[in-house]
Short mmCIF file of C-alpha atoms and ligand atoms in Angstrom, two decimals:
data_model
loop_
_atom_site.label_atom_id
_atom_site.label_comp_id
_atom_site.label_asym_id
_atom_site.label_seq_id
_atom_site.Cartn_x
_atom_site.Cartn_y
_atom_site.Cartn_z
CA UNK A 1 7.75 -11.28 -8.00
CA UNK A 2 5.50 -10.54 -11.05
CA UNK A 3 2.59 -7.99 -10.97
CA UNK A 4 0.27 -11.08 -11.03
CA UNK A 5 1.69 -12.81 -8.23
CA UNK A 6 1.73 -9.34 -6.13
CA UNK A 7 -1.93 -9.09 -6.96
CA UNK A 8 -2.79 -12.74 -6.16
CA UNK A 9 -0.87 -12.34 -2.71
CA UNK A 10 -2.77 -9.24 -1.93
CA UNK A 11 -6.11 -10.98 -2.64
CA UNK A 12 -5.18 -13.98 -0.62
CA UNK A 13 -4.74 -11.51 2.48
CA UNK A 14 -7.37 -8.93 2.63
CA UNK A 15 -6.06 -6.03 4.58
CA UNK A 16 -8.98 -5.90 7.06
CA UNK A 17 -8.27 -9.67 8.29
CA UNK A 18 -4.33 -8.86 8.54
CA UNK A 19 -5.02 -5.92 10.61
CA UNK A 20 -7.54 -7.59 12.70
CA UNK A 21 -4.98 -10.55 13.26
CA UNK A 22 -2.65 -8.01 14.48
CA UNK A 23 -4.90 -6.56 17.18
CA UNK A 24 -6.50 -3.54 15.35
CA UNK A 25 -10.04 -2.74 16.15
CA UNK A 26 -12.10 -0.55 14.15
CA UNK A 27 -13.51 2.24 16.47
CA UNK A 28 -16.34 3.61 14.23
CA UNK A 29 -17.89 2.97 10.88
CA UNK A 30 -17.97 5.65 8.20
CA UNK A 31 -19.77 5.77 4.89
CA UNK A 32 -19.02 3.62 2.06
CA UNK A 33 -18.17 0.59 4.46
CA UNK A 34 -14.90 2.41 5.60
CA UNK A 35 -13.75 2.15 9.12
CA UNK A 36 -11.83 4.48 11.36
CA UNK A 37 -9.62 3.47 14.41
CA UNK A 38 -6.41 3.99 16.35
CA UNK A 39 -3.35 3.98 14.28
CA UNK A 40 -1.02 0.91 14.96
CA UNK A 41 1.89 2.67 13.41
CA UNK A 42 2.23 5.59 15.67
CA UNK A 43 1.12 6.61 19.24
CA UNK A 44 -2.35 7.60 18.31
CA UNK A 45 -5.02 8.88 20.86
CA UNK A 46 -7.86 9.70 18.55
CA UNK A 47 -8.68 7.44 15.89
CA UNK A 48 -6.93 8.76 12.67
CA UNK A 49 -6.49 5.45 10.97
CA UNK A 50 -8.82 4.89 8.10
CA UNK A 51 -9.31 1.41 6.33
CA UNK A 52 -11.26 1.04 3.03
CA UNK A 53 -12.01 -2.87 2.88
CA UNK A 54 -13.44 -2.49 -0.72
CA UNK A 55 -10.34 -0.87 -2.09
CA UNK A 56 -8.08 -2.74 0.33
CA UNK A 57 -6.14 0.43 1.54
CA UNK A 58 -5.45 2.15 4.59
CA UNK A 59 -4.54 5.94 5.25
CA UNK A 60 -3.57 7.65 8.49
CA UNK A 61 -4.42 11.44 9.09
CA UNK A 62 -1.97 11.46 11.83
CA UNK A 63 1.36 10.21 10.48
CA UNK A 64 0.26 10.72 6.84
CA UNK A 65 1.15 6.99 5.93
CA UNK A 66 -1.10 4.77 3.65
CA UNK A 67 -1.03 1.97 1.03
CA UNK A 68 -1.91 -1.56 0.60
CA UNK A 69 -1.29 -4.78 2.95
CA UNK A 70 2.15 -4.93 1.57
CA UNK A 71 2.82 -1.30 2.76
CA UNK A 72 1.22 -2.04 6.13
CA UNK A 73 3.47 -5.04 6.60
CA UNK A 74 6.47 -3.07 5.68
CA UNK A 75 5.72 -0.23 8.14
CA UNK A 76 4.25 -2.36 10.91
CA UNK A 77 7.25 -5.00 11.14
CA UNK A 78 9.84 -2.19 10.02
CA UNK A 79 11.18 -4.38 7.23
CA UNK A 80 12.03 -3.84 3.49
CA UNK A 81 9.60 -4.66 0.70
CA UNK A 82 11.10 -8.01 -0.10
CA UNK A 83 10.98 -9.17 3.64
CA UNK A 84 7.40 -7.94 3.76
CA UNK A 85 6.43 -10.16 1.05
CA UNK A 86 8.45 -13.04 2.72
CA UNK A 87 6.43 -12.47 5.94
CA UNK A 88 3.14 -12.22 4.37
CA UNK A 89 3.68 -15.28 2.17
CA UNK A 90 4.82 -17.15 5.54
CA UNK A 91 1.69 -15.84 7.29
CA UNK A 92 -0.74 -17.00 4.57
CA UNK A 93 1.14 -20.48 4.37
CA UNK A 94 1.89 -21.42 8.11
CA UNK A 95 -1.61 -21.30 9.45
CA UNK A 96 -3.13 -24.51 8.38
CA UNK A 97 0.20 -26.36 8.41
CA UNK A 98 0.69 -25.41 12.19
CA UNK A 99 -2.95 -26.05 12.96
CA UNK A 100 -2.70 -29.74 11.68
CA UNK A 101 0.68 -30.22 13.48
CA UNK A 102 -0.93 -29.11 16.80
CA UNK A 103 -3.81 -31.24 16.18
CA UNK A 104 -1.42 -34.15 15.63
CA UNK A 105 0.57 -33.55 18.73
CA UNK A 106 -2.71 -33.25 20.72
CA UNK A 107 -3.52 -36.85 19.81
CA UNK A 108 -0.07 -38.08 20.65
CA UNK A 109 -0.25 -36.75 24.26
CA UNK A 110 -2.41 -39.59 25.60
CA UNK A 111 -0.29 -42.17 23.90
CA UNK A 112 2.89 -41.20 25.76
CA UNK A 113 2.81 -41.66 29.47
CA UNK A 114 6.04 -39.95 29.87
CA UNK A 115 4.27 -36.90 28.54
CA UNK A 116 1.31 -37.24 31.08
CA UNK A 117 3.67 -37.81 33.91
CA UNK A 118 5.65 -34.70 33.18
CA UNK A 119 2.40 -32.66 32.94
CA UNK A 120 1.23 -34.26 36.22
CA UNK A 121 4.50 -33.08 37.87
CA UNK A 122 3.75 -29.65 36.58
CA UNK A 123 0.24 -29.56 38.03
CA UNK A 124 -1.37 -29.94 34.53
CA UNK A 125 -4.18 -32.84 34.95
CA UNK A 126 -7.51 -31.13 34.13
CA UNK A 127 -8.82 -31.98 30.67
CA UNK A 128 -10.73 -28.56 30.58
CA UNK A 129 -7.12 -27.07 30.88
CA UNK A 130 -5.54 -29.42 28.48
CA UNK A 131 -8.20 -28.59 25.88
CA UNK A 132 -8.30 -24.79 26.61
CA UNK A 133 -4.71 -24.63 25.88
CA UNK A 134 -4.57 -27.35 23.23
CA UNK A 135 -1.61 -29.01 24.95
CA UNK A 136 0.15 -31.72 22.73
CA UNK A 137 3.14 -33.72 22.89
CA UNK A 138 5.89 -34.19 20.22
CA UNK A 139 7.63 -37.50 20.54
CA UNK A 140 9.66 -37.05 17.56
CA UNK A 141 10.09 -39.10 14.48
CA UNK A 142 6.57 -39.27 13.20
CA UNK A 143 5.17 -35.81 12.46
CA UNK A 144 7.02 -35.62 9.22
CA UNK A 145 5.29 -38.83 7.88
CA UNK A 146 2.00 -37.78 8.88
CA UNK A 147 2.07 -34.38 7.39
CA UNK A 148 3.55 -35.56 4.05
CA UNK A 149 0.94 -38.22 3.83
CA UNK A 150 -1.73 -35.40 4.26
CA UNK A 151 -0.23 -33.82 1.27
CA UNK A 152 2.16 -31.20 2.70
CA UNK A 153 5.27 -30.91 0.70
CA UNK A 154 8.62 -31.43 2.57
CA UNK A 155 9.86 -28.00 1.76
CA UNK A 156 6.96 -26.38 3.39
CA UNK A 157 7.58 -28.56 6.52
CA UNK A 158 11.13 -27.55 6.50
CA UNK A 159 10.30 -23.79 5.84
CA UNK A 160 7.90 -23.76 8.83
CA UNK A 161 10.83 -25.24 10.92
CA UNK A 162 8.79 -28.46 11.73
CA UNK A 163 11.27 -30.55 10.13
CA UNK A 164 15.06 -29.95 10.03
CA UNK A 165 17.29 -29.49 7.07
CA UNK A 166 18.38 -33.07 7.42
CA UNK A 167 14.93 -34.18 7.40
CA UNK A 168 13.98 -35.12 10.85
CA UNK A 169 11.22 -33.74 13.04
CA UNK A 170 12.54 -30.59 14.83
CA UNK A 171 10.51 -30.97 18.21
CA UNK A 172 11.52 -34.43 20.08
CA UNK A 173 10.16 -35.28 23.33
CA UNK A 174 8.71 -31.75 23.90
CA UNK A 175 5.46 -30.86 25.30
CA UNK A 176 3.87 -28.49 22.57
CA UNK A 177 1.66 -25.21 23.16
CA UNK A 178 0.19 -23.81 20.18
CA UNK A 179 0.63 -20.00 19.91
CA UNK A 180 -0.70 -17.74 17.29
CA UNK A 181 1.71 -18.44 14.14
CA UNK A 182 4.12 -20.52 16.17
CA UNK A 183 4.41 -23.50 18.50
CA UNK A 184 6.17 -23.54 21.72
CA UNK A 185 7.91 -26.75 22.92
CA UNK A 186 9.06 -27.46 26.38
CA UNK A 187 11.58 -30.29 26.50
CA UNK A 188 11.19 -33.39 28.77
CA UNK A 189 14.88 -34.06 28.57
CA UNK A 190 17.28 -32.19 30.71
CA UNK A 191 19.94 -32.50 27.99
CA UNK A 192 18.20 -30.41 25.31
CA UNK A 193 17.56 -26.62 25.46
CA UNK A 194 14.46 -26.31 27.68
CA UNK A 195 12.49 -24.02 25.48
CA UNK A 196 12.03 -23.80 21.69
CA UNK A 197 10.02 -21.95 19.25
CA UNK A 198 9.88 -22.45 15.54
CA UNK A 199 11.36 -19.66 13.50
CA UNK A 200 9.50 -16.30 13.22
CA UNK A 201 7.84 -14.19 15.97
CA UNK A 202 6.69 -15.55 19.20
CA UNK A 203 3.50 -13.47 18.58
CA UNK A 204 1.68 -11.16 20.94
CA UNK A 205 0.37 -12.06 24.49
CA UNK A 206 -0.89 -15.36 24.99
CA UNK A 207 -4.80 -15.92 24.59
CA UNK A 208 -4.96 -11.77 24.51
CA UNK A 209 -8.44 -11.71 22.89
CA UNK A 210 -9.87 -13.55 25.85
CA UNK A 211 -8.06 -11.51 28.28
CA UNK A 212 -7.86 -8.04 26.90
CA UNK A 213 -11.64 -7.40 27.92
CA UNK A 214 -10.74 -7.78 31.76
CA UNK A 215 -9.95 -4.40 33.51
CA UNK A 216 -7.23 -6.27 35.92
CA UNK A 217 -4.93 -8.77 33.88
CA UNK A 218 -2.13 -10.84 35.44
CA UNK A 219 0.94 -11.10 33.54
CA UNK A 220 3.17 -14.26 33.97
CA UNK A 221 6.38 -15.41 32.36
CA UNK A 222 5.85 -18.80 31.27
CA UNK A 223 2.87 -21.09 29.84
CA UNK A 224 3.12 -23.56 32.85
CA UNK A 225 2.49 -20.45 35.31
CA UNK A 226 -0.49 -19.49 32.91
CA UNK A 227 -1.73 -23.06 33.31
CA UNK A 228 -1.66 -23.09 37.03
CA UNK A 229 -3.33 -19.77 37.38
CA UNK A 230 -6.11 -20.40 34.74
CA UNK A 231 -6.62 -23.88 36.35
CA UNK A 232 -7.20 -22.07 39.64
CA UNK A 233 -9.78 -20.00 38.31
CA UNK A 234 -7.89 -16.85 37.20
CA UNK A 235 -9.15 -16.34 33.66
CA UNK A 236 -7.65 -12.75 33.55
CA UNK A 237 -3.99 -14.19 33.16
CA UNK A 238 -1.81 -13.86 30.27
CA UNK A 239 1.77 -14.74 29.34
CA UNK A 240 4.65 -13.04 27.77
CA UNK A 241 6.68 -16.10 27.03
CA UNK A 242 9.63 -14.74 28.71
CA UNK A 243 10.35 -11.73 30.61
CA UNK A 244 11.49 -9.59 27.35
CA UNK A 245 8.43 -8.40 25.91
CA UNK A 246 8.42 -7.62 22.26
CA UNK A 247 6.78 -4.36 20.85
CA UNK A 248 3.52 -5.88 20.15
CA UNK A 249 3.01 -7.27 23.57
CA UNK A 250 3.77 -3.75 24.93
CA UNK A 251 1.34 -2.21 22.70
CA UNK A 252 -1.49 -4.67 23.82
CA UNK A 253 -0.84 -3.91 27.43
CA UNK A 254 -1.20 -0.30 26.69
CA UNK A 255 -4.32 -0.17 24.87
CA UNK A 256 -7.28 0.87 26.86
CA UNK A 257 -6.96 1.54 30.43
CA UNK A 258 -6.23 -1.41 33.09
CA UNK A 259 -4.26 -2.44 35.95
CA UNK A 260 -1.44 -5.07 35.21
CA UNK A 261 -0.19 -7.47 37.99
CA UNK A 262 3.21 -8.53 37.13
CA UNK A 263 3.68 -12.18 38.49
CA UNK A 264 7.15 -13.09 37.48
CA UNK A 265 9.43 -15.62 38.95
CA UNK A 266 11.04 -15.00 42.41
CA UNK A 267 14.20 -16.56 41.21
CA UNK A 268 16.99 -16.74 43.89
CA UNK A 269 19.33 -14.73 41.44
CA UNK A 270 16.60 -12.10 41.21
CA UNK A 271 16.57 -11.78 37.67
CA UNK A 272 12.68 -12.15 37.35
CA UNK A 273 12.20 -9.48 39.70
CA UNK A 274 14.84 -7.12 37.98
CA UNK A 275 12.82 -7.76 34.82
CA UNK A 276 9.51 -6.96 36.49
CA UNK A 277 10.84 -3.91 37.82
CA UNK A 278 12.04 -2.43 34.30
CA UNK A 279 9.10 -3.60 32.64
CA UNK A 280 6.89 -1.86 35.62
CA UNK A 281 8.71 1.41 34.81
CA UNK A 282 8.11 1.04 31.05
CA UNK A 283 4.36 0.51 31.22
CA UNK A 284 3.92 3.26 34.09
CA UNK A 285 5.55 5.61 31.72
CA UNK A 286 2.95 4.66 29.14
CA UNK A 287 0.13 5.45 31.75
CA UNK A 288 -0.61 1.79 32.53
CA UNK A 289 -1.29 0.93 36.13
CA UNK A 290 1.20 -1.75 37.38
CA UNK A 291 1.36 -3.76 40.38
CA UNK A 292 4.00 -6.31 41.02
CA UNK A 293 3.34 -9.47 42.90
CA UNK A 294 5.81 -10.83 45.36
CA UNK A 295 5.80 -14.71 45.36
CA UNK A 296 7.65 -16.50 48.22
CA UNK A 297 11.43 -16.71 47.57
CA UNK A 298 12.44 -19.15 44.63
CA UNK A 299 8.91 -19.52 43.48
CA UNK A 300 7.16 -19.06 40.38
CA UNK A 301 3.38 -18.98 39.81
CA UNK A 302 3.47 -22.66 38.70
CA UNK A 303 5.60 -24.11 41.75
CA UNK A 304 3.41 -21.91 44.14
CA UNK A 305 0.28 -23.84 43.13
CA UNK A 306 1.99 -27.18 42.69
CA UNK A 307 3.40 -26.97 46.22
CA UNK A 308 0.04 -26.55 47.74
CA UNK A 309 -0.66 -22.83 47.39
CA UNK A 310 -4.24 -22.21 46.66
CA UNK A 311 -6.63 -19.41 44.82
CA UNK A 312 -7.35 -17.81 48.15
CA UNK A 313 -3.72 -17.52 49.11
CA UNK A 314 -2.90 -16.22 45.51
CA UNK A 315 -5.51 -13.76 45.69
CA UNK A 316 -4.07 -12.16 48.88
CA UNK A 317 -0.59 -11.95 47.14
CA UNK A 318 -2.59 -9.96 44.64
CA UNK A 319 -4.37 -7.90 47.17
CA UNK A 320 -0.63 -7.12 48.82
CA UNK A 321 0.95 -6.32 45.28
CA UNK A 322 2.36 -2.86 45.14
ZN1 LIG B 401 -0.81 6.80 12.11
#
């Protein structure tokens, strides 16, 4: 990559915007428009991370590291320079494309009765909920045509994972939930793998910006669990998209001081509860208050509500959580 191309990439991705998109929050303002906050690169307890938005540079007085947005991506994602460039290019390019795909899937939802029927069966019927989560449907076989007509080149669609190497829509008969920098697809068909993501990271905790201000947060495994709780009025709910949290999700739960209610599945094989136990241990070590919610055997939060549970009953499960 030439010097000019590097400068162009940096210009398109201001450091401050990239930091904030990765949950960095400035703690105080310094002179000459500079900011100070907790360092996202090491376990920082008093703000030592300095950002100068005009020079587009950072420096940490704690761990002694500093540089531009490319250096930050290298350190933050723990990758080499060339991989950091690829990640930044992907981050810059994929946003509008995924937004457009999500919008298209949103329009498809009401046109496909099989999708509406599946959502009903999972307790999702409220238009406010569907709008809040921007739930859509990928019937398959029509996204590629729509996006190329809008002017997105085919290689970009393949690179984002929306279209396969053979040229077909990657998501077929899937309920689609937009995430930050990704799309999650839940298959309607039992023959296909139930859960799919586009290539790349699943991102941080779901809807974290709306949840992080609550002193008590409920964490669930799946987006249908999230949907059931949100619909029942628990807006302090977030979702880790699986029982294994990535480093970023752990960091999000650990920032500030809060109580986390783990409401993982009570599967009959105990895997959800085992995962909740080890996560609880890990968070407790980091100083987070954790309570584990015991759902009736064989239930997850979604099935609890779908099979007649109500907000009052769930609230008593929260109160009983240890
Ligand atoms: Zn640092």
